[in-house]
Coordinates of C-alpha atoms in Angstrom, one line a residue:
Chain A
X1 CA 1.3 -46.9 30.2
X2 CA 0.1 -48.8 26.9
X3 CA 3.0 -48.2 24.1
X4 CA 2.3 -49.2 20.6
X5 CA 5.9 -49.3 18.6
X6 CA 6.4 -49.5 15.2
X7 CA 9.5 -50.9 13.6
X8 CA 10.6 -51.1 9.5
X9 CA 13.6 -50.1 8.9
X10 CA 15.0 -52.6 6.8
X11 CA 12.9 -56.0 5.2
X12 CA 10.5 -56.9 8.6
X13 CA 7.4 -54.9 9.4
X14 CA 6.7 -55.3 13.0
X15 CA 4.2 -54.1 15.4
X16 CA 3.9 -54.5 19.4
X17 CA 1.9 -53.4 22.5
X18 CA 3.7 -52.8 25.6
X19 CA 2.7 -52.1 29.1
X20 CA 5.2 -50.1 30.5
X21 CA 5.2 -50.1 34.6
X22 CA 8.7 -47.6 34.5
X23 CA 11.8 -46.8 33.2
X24 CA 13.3 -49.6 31.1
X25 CA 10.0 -51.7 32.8
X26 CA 7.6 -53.6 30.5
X27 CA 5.4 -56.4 30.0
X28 CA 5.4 -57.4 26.0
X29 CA 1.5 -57.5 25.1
X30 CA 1.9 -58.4 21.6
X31 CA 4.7 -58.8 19.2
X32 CA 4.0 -59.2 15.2
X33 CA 6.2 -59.6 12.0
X34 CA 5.4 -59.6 8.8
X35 CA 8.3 -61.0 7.3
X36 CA 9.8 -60.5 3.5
X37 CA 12.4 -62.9 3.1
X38 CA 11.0 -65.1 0.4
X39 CA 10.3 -61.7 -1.3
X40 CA 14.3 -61.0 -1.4
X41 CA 15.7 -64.1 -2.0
X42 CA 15.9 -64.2 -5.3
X43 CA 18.1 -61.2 -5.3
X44 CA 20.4 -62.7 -2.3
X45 CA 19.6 -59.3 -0.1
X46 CA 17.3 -56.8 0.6
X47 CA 15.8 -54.5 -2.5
X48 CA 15.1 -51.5 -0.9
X49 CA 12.5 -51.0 -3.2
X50 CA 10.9 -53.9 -3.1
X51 CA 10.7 -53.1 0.5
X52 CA 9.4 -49.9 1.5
X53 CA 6.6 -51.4 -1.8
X54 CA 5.8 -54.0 0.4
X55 CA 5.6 -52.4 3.7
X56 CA 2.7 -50.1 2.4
X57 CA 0.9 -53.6 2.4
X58 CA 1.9 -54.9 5.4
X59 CA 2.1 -51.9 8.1
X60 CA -1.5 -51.8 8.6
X61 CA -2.5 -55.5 8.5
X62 CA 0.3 -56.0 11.1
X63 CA -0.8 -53.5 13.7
X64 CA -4.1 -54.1 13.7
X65 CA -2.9 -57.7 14.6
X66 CA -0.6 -56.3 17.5
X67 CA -3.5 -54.7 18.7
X68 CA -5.8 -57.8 18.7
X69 CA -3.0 -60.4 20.4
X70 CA -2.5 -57.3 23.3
X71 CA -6.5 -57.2 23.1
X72 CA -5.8 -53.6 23.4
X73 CA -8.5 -50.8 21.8
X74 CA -6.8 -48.1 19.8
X75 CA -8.1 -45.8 22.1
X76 CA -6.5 -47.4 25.1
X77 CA -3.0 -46.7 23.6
X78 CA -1.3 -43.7 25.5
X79 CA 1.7 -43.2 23.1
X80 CA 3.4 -44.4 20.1
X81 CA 7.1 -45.4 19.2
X82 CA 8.3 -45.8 16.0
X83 CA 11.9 -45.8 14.5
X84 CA 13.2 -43.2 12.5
X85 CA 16.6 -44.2 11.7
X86 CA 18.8 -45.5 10.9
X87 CA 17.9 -47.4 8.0
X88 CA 16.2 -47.5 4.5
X89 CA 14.8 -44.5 3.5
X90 CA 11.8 -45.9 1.8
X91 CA 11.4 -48.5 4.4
X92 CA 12.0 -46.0 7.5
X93 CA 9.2 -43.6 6.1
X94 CA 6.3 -46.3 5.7
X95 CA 6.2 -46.4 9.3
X96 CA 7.2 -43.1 10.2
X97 CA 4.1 -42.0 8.3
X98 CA 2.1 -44.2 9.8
X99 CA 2.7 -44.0 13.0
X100 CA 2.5 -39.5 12.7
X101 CA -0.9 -40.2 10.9
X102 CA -1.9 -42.1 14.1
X103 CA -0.4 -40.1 17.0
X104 CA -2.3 -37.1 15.2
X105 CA -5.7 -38.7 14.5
X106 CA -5.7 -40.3 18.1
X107 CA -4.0 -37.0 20.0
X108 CA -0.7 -39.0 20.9
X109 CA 2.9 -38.1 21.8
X110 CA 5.0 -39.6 18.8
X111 CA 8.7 -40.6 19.8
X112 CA 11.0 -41.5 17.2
X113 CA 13.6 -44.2 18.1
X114 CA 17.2 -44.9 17.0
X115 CA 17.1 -48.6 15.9
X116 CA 20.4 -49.5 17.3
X117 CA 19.2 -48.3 20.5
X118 CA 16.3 -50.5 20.3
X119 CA 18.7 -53.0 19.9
X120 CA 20.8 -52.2 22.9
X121 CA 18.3 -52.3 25.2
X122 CA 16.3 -55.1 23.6
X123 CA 17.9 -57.9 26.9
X124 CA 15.6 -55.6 29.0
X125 CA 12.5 -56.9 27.6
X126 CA 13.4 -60.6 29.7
X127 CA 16.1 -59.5 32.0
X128 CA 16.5 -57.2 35.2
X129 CA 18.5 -53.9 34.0
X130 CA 21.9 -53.9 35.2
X131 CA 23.8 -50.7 34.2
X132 CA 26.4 -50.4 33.2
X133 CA 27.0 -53.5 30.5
X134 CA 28.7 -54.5 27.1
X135 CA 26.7 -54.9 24.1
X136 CA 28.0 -56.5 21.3
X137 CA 25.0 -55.5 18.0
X138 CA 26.2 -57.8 14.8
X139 CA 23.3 -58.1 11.7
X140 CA 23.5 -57.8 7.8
X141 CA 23.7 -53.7 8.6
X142 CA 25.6 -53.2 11.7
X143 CA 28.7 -54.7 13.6
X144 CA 28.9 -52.7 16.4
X145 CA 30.0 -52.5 20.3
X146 CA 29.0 -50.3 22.6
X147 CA 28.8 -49.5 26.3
X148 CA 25.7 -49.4 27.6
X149 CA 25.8 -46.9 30.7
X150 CA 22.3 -46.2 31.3
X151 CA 18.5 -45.4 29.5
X152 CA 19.8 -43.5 26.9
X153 CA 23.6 -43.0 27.4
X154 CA 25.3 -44.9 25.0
X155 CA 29.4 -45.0 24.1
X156 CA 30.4 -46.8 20.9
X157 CA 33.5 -48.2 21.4
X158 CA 34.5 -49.4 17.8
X159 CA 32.4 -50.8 14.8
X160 CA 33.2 -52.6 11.4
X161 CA 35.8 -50.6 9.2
X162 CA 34.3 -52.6 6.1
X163 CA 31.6 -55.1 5.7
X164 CA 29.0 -56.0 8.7
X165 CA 29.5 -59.8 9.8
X166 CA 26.1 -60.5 8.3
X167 CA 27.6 -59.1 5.1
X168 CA 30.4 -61.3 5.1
X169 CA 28.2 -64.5 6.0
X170 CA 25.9 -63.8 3.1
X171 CA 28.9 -62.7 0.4
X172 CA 30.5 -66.1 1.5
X173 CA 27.9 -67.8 1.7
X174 CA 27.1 -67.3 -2.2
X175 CA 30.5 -67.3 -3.9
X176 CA 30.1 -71.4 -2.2
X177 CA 26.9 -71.4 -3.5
X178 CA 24.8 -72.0 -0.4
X179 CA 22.0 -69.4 -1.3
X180 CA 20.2 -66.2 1.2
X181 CA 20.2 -65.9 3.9
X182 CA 23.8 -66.9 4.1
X183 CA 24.2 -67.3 7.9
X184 CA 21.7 -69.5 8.9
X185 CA 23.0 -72.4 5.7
X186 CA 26.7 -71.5 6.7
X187 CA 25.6 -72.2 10.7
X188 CA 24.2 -75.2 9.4
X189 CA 26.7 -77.3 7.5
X190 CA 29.7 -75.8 9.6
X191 CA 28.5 -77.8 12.8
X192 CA 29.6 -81.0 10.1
X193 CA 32.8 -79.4 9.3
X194 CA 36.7 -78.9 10.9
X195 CA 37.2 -75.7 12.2
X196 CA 40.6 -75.7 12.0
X197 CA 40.8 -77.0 9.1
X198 CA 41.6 -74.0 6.8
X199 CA 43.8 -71.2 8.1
X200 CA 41.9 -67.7 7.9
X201 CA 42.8 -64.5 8.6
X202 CA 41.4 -62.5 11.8
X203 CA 41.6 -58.7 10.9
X204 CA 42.8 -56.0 13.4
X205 CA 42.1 -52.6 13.0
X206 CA 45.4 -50.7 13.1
X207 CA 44.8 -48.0 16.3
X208 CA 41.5 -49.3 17.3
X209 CA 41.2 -52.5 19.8
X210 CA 37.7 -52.6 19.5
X211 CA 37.1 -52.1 15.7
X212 CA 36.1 -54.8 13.3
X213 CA 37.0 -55.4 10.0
X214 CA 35.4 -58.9 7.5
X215 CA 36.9 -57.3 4.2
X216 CA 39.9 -59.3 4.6
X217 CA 38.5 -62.6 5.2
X218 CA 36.1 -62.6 2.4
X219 CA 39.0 -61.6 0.2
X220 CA 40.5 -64.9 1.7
X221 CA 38.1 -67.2 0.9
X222 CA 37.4 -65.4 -2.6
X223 CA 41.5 -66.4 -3.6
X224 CA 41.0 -70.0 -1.5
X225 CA 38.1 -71.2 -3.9
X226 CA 40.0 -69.7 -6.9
X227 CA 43.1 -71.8 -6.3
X228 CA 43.3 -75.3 -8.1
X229 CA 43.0 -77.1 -4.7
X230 CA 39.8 -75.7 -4.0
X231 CA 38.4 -78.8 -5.7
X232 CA 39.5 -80.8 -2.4
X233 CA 38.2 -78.5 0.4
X234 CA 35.4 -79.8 2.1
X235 CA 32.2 -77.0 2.0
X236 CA 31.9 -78.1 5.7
X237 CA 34.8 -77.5 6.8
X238 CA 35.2 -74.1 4.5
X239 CA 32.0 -73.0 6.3
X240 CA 33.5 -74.2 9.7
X241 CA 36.9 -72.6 9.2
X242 CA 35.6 -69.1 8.1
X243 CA 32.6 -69.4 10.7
X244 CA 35.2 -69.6 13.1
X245 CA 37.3 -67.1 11.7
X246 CA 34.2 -64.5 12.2
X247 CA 33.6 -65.3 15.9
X248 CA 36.9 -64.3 16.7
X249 CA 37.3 -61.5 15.1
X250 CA 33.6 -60.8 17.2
X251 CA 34.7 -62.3 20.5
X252 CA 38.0 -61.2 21.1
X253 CA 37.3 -57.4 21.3
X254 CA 34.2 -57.9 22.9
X255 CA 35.8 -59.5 25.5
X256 CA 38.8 -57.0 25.9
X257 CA 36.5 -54.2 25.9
X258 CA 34.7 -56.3 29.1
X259 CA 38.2 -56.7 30.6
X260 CA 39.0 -52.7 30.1
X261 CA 36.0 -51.1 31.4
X262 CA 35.1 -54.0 34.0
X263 CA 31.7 -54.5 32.8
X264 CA 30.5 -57.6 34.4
X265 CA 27.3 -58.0 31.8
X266 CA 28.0 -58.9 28.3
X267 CA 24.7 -58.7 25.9
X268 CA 24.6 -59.8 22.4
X269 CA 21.2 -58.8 19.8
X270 CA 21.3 -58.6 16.4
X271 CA 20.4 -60.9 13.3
X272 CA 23.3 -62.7 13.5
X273 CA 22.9 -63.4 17.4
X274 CA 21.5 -66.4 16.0
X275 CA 24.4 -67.9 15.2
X276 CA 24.9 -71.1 17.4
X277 CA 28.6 -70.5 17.5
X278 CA 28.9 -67.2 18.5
X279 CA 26.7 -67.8 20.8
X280 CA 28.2 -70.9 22.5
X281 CA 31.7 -69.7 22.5
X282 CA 31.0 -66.3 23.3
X283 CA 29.4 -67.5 26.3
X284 CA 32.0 -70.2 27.2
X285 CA 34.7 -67.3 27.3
X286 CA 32.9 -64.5 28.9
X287 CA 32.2 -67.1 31.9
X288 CA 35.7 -67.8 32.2
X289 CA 36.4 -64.5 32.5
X290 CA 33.7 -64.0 34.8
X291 CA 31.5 -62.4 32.9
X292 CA 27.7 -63.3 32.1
X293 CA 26.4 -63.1 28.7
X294 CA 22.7 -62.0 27.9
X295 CA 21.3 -62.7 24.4
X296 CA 17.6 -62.1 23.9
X297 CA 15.7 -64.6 22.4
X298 CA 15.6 -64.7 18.8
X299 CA 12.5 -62.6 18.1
X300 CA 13.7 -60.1 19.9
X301 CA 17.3 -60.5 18.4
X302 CA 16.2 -59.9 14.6
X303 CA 14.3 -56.4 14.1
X304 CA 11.0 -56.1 16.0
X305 CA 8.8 -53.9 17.3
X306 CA 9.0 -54.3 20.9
X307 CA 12.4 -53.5 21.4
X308 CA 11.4 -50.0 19.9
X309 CA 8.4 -49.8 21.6
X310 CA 10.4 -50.0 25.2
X311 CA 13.0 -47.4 23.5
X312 CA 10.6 -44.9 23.2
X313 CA 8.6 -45.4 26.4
X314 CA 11.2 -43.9 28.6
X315 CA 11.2 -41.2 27.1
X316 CA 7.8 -41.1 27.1
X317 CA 7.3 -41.7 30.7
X318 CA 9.7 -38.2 31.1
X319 CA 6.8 -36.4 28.8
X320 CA 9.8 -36.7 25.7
X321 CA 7.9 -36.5 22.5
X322 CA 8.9 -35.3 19.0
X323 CA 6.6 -33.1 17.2
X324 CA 5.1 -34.0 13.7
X325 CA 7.5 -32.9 11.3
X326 CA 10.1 -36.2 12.4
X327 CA 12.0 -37.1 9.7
X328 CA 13.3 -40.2 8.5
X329 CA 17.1 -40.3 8.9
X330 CA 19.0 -42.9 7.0
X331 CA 21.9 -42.7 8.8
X332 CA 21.2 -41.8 11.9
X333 CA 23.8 -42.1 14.4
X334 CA 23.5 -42.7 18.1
Chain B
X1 CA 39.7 -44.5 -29.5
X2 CA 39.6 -44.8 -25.7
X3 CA 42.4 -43.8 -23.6
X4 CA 43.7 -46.5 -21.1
X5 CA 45.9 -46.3 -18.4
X6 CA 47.3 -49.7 -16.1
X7 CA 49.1 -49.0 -12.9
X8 CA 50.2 -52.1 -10.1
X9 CA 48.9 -51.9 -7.2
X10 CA 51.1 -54.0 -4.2
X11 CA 48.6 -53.7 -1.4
X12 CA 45.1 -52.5 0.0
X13 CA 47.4 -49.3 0.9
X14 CA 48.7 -48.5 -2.6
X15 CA 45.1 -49.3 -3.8
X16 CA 43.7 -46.3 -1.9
X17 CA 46.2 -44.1 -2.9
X18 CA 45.2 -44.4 -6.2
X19 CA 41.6 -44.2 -5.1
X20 CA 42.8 -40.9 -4.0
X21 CA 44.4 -39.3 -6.5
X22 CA 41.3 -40.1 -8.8
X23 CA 39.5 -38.4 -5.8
X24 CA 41.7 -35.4 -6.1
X25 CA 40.9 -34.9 -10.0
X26 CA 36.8 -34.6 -9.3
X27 CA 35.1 -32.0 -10.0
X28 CA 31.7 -33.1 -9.9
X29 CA 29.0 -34.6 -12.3
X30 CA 31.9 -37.7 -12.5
X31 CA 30.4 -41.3 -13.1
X32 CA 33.4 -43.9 -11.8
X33 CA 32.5 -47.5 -12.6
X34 CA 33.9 -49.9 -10.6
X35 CA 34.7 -53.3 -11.8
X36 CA 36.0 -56.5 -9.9
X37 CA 35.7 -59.9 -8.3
X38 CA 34.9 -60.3 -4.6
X39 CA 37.2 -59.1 -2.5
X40 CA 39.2 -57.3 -5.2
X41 CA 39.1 -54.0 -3.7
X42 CA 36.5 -52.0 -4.6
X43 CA 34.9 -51.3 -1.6
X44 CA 39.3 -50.0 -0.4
X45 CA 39.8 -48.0 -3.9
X46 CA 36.4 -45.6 -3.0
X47 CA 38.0 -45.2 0.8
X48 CA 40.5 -43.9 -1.1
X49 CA 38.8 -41.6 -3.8
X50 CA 36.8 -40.4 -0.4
X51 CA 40.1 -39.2 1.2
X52 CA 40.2 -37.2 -1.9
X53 CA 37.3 -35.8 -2.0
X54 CA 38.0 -34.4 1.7
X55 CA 35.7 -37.6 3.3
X56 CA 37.9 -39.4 5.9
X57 CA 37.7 -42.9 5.1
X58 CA 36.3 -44.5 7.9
X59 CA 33.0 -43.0 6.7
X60 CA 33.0 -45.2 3.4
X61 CA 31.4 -48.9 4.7
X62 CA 30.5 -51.4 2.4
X63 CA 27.2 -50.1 0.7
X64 CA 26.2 -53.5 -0.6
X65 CA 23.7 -53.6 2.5
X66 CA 21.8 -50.4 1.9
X67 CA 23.1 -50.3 -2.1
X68 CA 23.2 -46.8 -1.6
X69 CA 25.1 -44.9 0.7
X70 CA 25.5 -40.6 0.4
X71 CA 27.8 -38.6 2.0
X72 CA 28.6 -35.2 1.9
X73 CA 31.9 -33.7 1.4
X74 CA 33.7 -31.4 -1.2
X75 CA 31.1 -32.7 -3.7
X76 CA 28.4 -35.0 -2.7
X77 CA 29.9 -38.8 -2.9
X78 CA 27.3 -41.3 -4.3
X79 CA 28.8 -44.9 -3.2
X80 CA 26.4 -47.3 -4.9
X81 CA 26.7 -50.8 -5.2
X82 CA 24.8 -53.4 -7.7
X83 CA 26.1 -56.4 -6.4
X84 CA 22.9 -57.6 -5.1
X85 CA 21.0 -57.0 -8.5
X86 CA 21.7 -59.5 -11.8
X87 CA 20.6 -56.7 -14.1
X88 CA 20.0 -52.8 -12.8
X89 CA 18.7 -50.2 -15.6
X90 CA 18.5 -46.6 -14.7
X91 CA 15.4 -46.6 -13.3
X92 CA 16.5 -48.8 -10.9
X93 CA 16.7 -47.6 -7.2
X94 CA 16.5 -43.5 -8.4
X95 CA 19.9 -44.3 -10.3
X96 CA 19.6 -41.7 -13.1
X97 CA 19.3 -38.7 -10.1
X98 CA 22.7 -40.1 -8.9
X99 CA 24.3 -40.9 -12.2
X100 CA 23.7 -37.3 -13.5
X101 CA 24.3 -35.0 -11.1
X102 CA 26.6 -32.3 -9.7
X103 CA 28.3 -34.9 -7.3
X104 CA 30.2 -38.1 -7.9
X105 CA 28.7 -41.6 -8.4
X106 CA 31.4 -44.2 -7.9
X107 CA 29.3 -47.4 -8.9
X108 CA 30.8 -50.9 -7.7
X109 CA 29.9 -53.8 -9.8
X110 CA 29.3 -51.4 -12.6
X111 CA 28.8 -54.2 -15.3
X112 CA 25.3 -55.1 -13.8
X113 CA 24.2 -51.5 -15.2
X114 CA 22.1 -51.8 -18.6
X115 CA 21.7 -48.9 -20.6
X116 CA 20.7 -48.4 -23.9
X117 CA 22.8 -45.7 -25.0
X118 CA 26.6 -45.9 -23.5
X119 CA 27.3 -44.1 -21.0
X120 CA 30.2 -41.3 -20.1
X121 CA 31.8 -42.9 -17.1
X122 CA 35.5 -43.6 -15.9
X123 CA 35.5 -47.2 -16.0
X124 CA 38.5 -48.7 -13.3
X125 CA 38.9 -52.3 -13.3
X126 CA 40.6 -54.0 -10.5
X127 CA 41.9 -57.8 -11.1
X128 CA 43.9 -60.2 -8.5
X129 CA 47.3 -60.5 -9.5
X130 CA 48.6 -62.1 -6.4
X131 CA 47.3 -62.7 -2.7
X132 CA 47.7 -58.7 -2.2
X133 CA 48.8 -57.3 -5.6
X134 CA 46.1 -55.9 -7.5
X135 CA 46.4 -55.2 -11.2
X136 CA 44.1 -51.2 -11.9
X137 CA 43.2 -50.4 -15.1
X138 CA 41.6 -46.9 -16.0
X139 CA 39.9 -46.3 -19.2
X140 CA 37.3 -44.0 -20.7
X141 CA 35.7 -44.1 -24.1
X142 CA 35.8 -40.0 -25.7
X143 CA 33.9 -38.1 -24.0
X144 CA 34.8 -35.8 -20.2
X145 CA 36.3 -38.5 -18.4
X146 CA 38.9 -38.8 -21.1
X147 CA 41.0 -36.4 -19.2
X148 CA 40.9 -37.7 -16.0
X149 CA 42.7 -40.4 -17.0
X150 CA 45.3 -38.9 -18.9
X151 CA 46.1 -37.2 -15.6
X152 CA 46.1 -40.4 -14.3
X153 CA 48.9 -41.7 -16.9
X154 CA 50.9 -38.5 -15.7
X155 CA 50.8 -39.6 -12.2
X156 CA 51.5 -43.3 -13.2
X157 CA 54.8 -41.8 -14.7
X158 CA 55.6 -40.1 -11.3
X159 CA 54.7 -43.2 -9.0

């Protein structure tokens, strides 16, 4: 079954052509992004605005170009997935619209997607389902961990009280001046810098092992560079110290919630699954507990259309569809 | 003259109480300008006024992402943050819908607002005044909010 998927919930556009063979089952014909960072980065985060402006631009250029790299026909598609929350309202309904405008000129069933499940279930575009597993969803938006217990059943175990991790890489990231996006320059200098050099706090939620909280810890390093010593602090080992400081506070519920429900199969997507760090240490520990970590690669990580497309084709495979009146819902939950 | 009102404020806990007795006073059409550094406590002080409004807190996240978050409780709760804009007007992001409304607008990083008339708003201004001690200052030019905060002085009294 050829799935086209639409994805724009936030700043990325993305398109993508999937054969799907079966539940959970696809081979990724075509993947494409059009990208707005350089349009944001004077404003050190996403204008929502600015966005959903920019995706009436984008949206068609970029699916015609999914459609070309997959060298699939519009009339060979046999369905199409787009996500309708959650999100940015403006950003959400460019291709919502799109995609209803499509499935009703073309006679298609239309299923709309959760993003965060597209996110869960993104590992399954590389690797072999294995139900039930851990996955651990950290971006500018969302800090979230759930258990993943089969094609659509999902248990959320605990997310962020306050900020998302993003969040807190990007506020910290520009009260030390190191410009947007924040976690990619923070990643960067910290691999120079001490990580035990500064002592940081490591929230816990009170009542909730497998919460997260970064409020804290920006707080931390707001009062640290305020002080008269923050003259002598290194900005390599800052970046190092609170670098680390966010990995724990990611890793170490992560890994009790492994521990507690004996999932063997930790996955991690999200923007900030870029993070070398994270990454690294997140798989040192889950092997030693005897555990095996699963991160997508990084353009299926960040928000992209594949992941949404594969979402959407189980249901479609079980004849699921929405009818034309799908909304756009900002904060959809899951 | 404006009336003014400064109350301490010994940790993240106390700082939503007060968040919540503000909440308490609502009675819709309120604009609450939030003023502070990073990591002042913002963000904590609209958990608070959330609780008040009958929200549980866990509902308020940091809107800084999304800039605007809704939610719907006794009144509808506007959480809006300009942190990410050097300079918002109101016809930035659909702000005038959510400024003048029948709900409350609790704005963060309310200083980034230009208008050219002033506005009626509840202005609360949160400074550092330790590692967990915060200093909160309520004040409102003539106007509706005025009240408010002479409630506010009452409860100051009492706490």
């Amino acid at each position: 079954m050829l799935v086209l998927g639409i994805e724009s919930s936030c700043d990325d556009a993305s398109a993508a052509v999937l054969n799907v063979t079966g539940p959970g089952h696809a081979a990724v014909l075509s993947n494409t992004l059009a990208t707005q960072e350089d349009l944001h980065r004077p404003y050190g985060g996403v204008v929502p605005e600015l966005a959903s402006r920019n995706h009436l631009l984008t949206i068609i250029p970029v699916v015609e170009r999914a459609l070309a790299q997959a060298g699939a026909p519009l009339e060979a598609l046999q369905g199409v997935a787009v996500t309708c929350g959650p999100g940015l309202v403006g950003s959400l309904l460019v291709g919502l619209m799109f995609a209803k405008g499509l499935a009703q000129q073309r006679g298609l069933p239309l299923v709309g997607v959760n993003h965060i499940e597209g996110h869960l279930l993104a590992p399954l575009l590389e690797h072999e389902p294995e139900f039930p597993f851990l996955s651990l969803v950290v971006s500018g938006g969302h800090t979230e961990l759930f258990v993943v217990e089969d094609l659509g059943r999902y248990r959320r175990l605990g997310r962020t009280h306050d900020d998302a991790a993003g969040e807190a890489f990007d506020k910290v990231a520009k009260l030390m001046g190191l410009g947007y996006p924040g976690g990619r320059a923070i990643d960067e200098i910290a691999t120079r810098g001490d990580r035990r050099r500064l002592r940081l706090p490591r929230a816990r939620v009170r009542g909730e092992r497998f919460a997260f909280s970064f409020s804290g810890l920006k707080t931390a390093v707001a009062q640290l560079l305020a002080t008269a010593e923050a003259a002598q602090i290194k900005a390599e080992d800052l970046a190092a110290s609170f670098q680390e400081a966010v990995v724990d506070a990611l890793v170490r519920p992560t890994l009790a919630a492994a521990a507690e429900f004996d999932l063997r199969t930790i996955t991690l997507t999200g923007g900030v699954a870029a993070n070398s760090r994270l990454r690294a240490r997140l798989k040192e520990l889950a092997e030693e507990q005897g555990c095996r970590l699963v991160a997508p690669s990084l353009g299926y990580c960040t928000d992209n259309a594949a992941m949404i497309a594969l979402a959407g084709s189980y249901r479609l495979l079980r004849g699921q569809s929405h009818a034309l009146d799908l909304d756009a819902q900002p904060s959809l939950a899951l | 003259m404006a009336v003014q009102v400064v109350v301490q404020s010994a940790s993240a806990r106390q700082t939503k109480a007060w968040g919540r007795r503000l909440g308490t006073l609502l009675k819709g059409g309120e604009i609450i300008g939030l003023h502070g550094e990073l990591g002042a406590g913002k963000t904590c002080f609209v958990k608070g006024l959330a609780r008040g409004l009958g929200l549980s807190e866990e509902k308020i996240l940091s809107p800084t992402f999304t800039m605007i978050q809704e939610h719907a409780s006794r009144l509808p709760l506007y959480h809006i943050d300009l942190y990410r804009l050097e300079a918002a007007t109101l016809d930035d992001l659909g702000l005038r819908e959510y400024l003048f409304s029948q709900g409350v607008a609790a704005v963060e990083w309310f200083e980034r607002l230009q208008t050219e008339a002033a506005l009626d708003y509840l202005s609360v201004r949160i400074a550092y005044a330790g590692a967990s001690r915060r200093l909160l200052e309520f004040s409102a030019a003539p106007g509706r909010h005025q009240a408010i905060v002479e409630r506010l002085r009452s409860a100051a009294w009492r706490a």
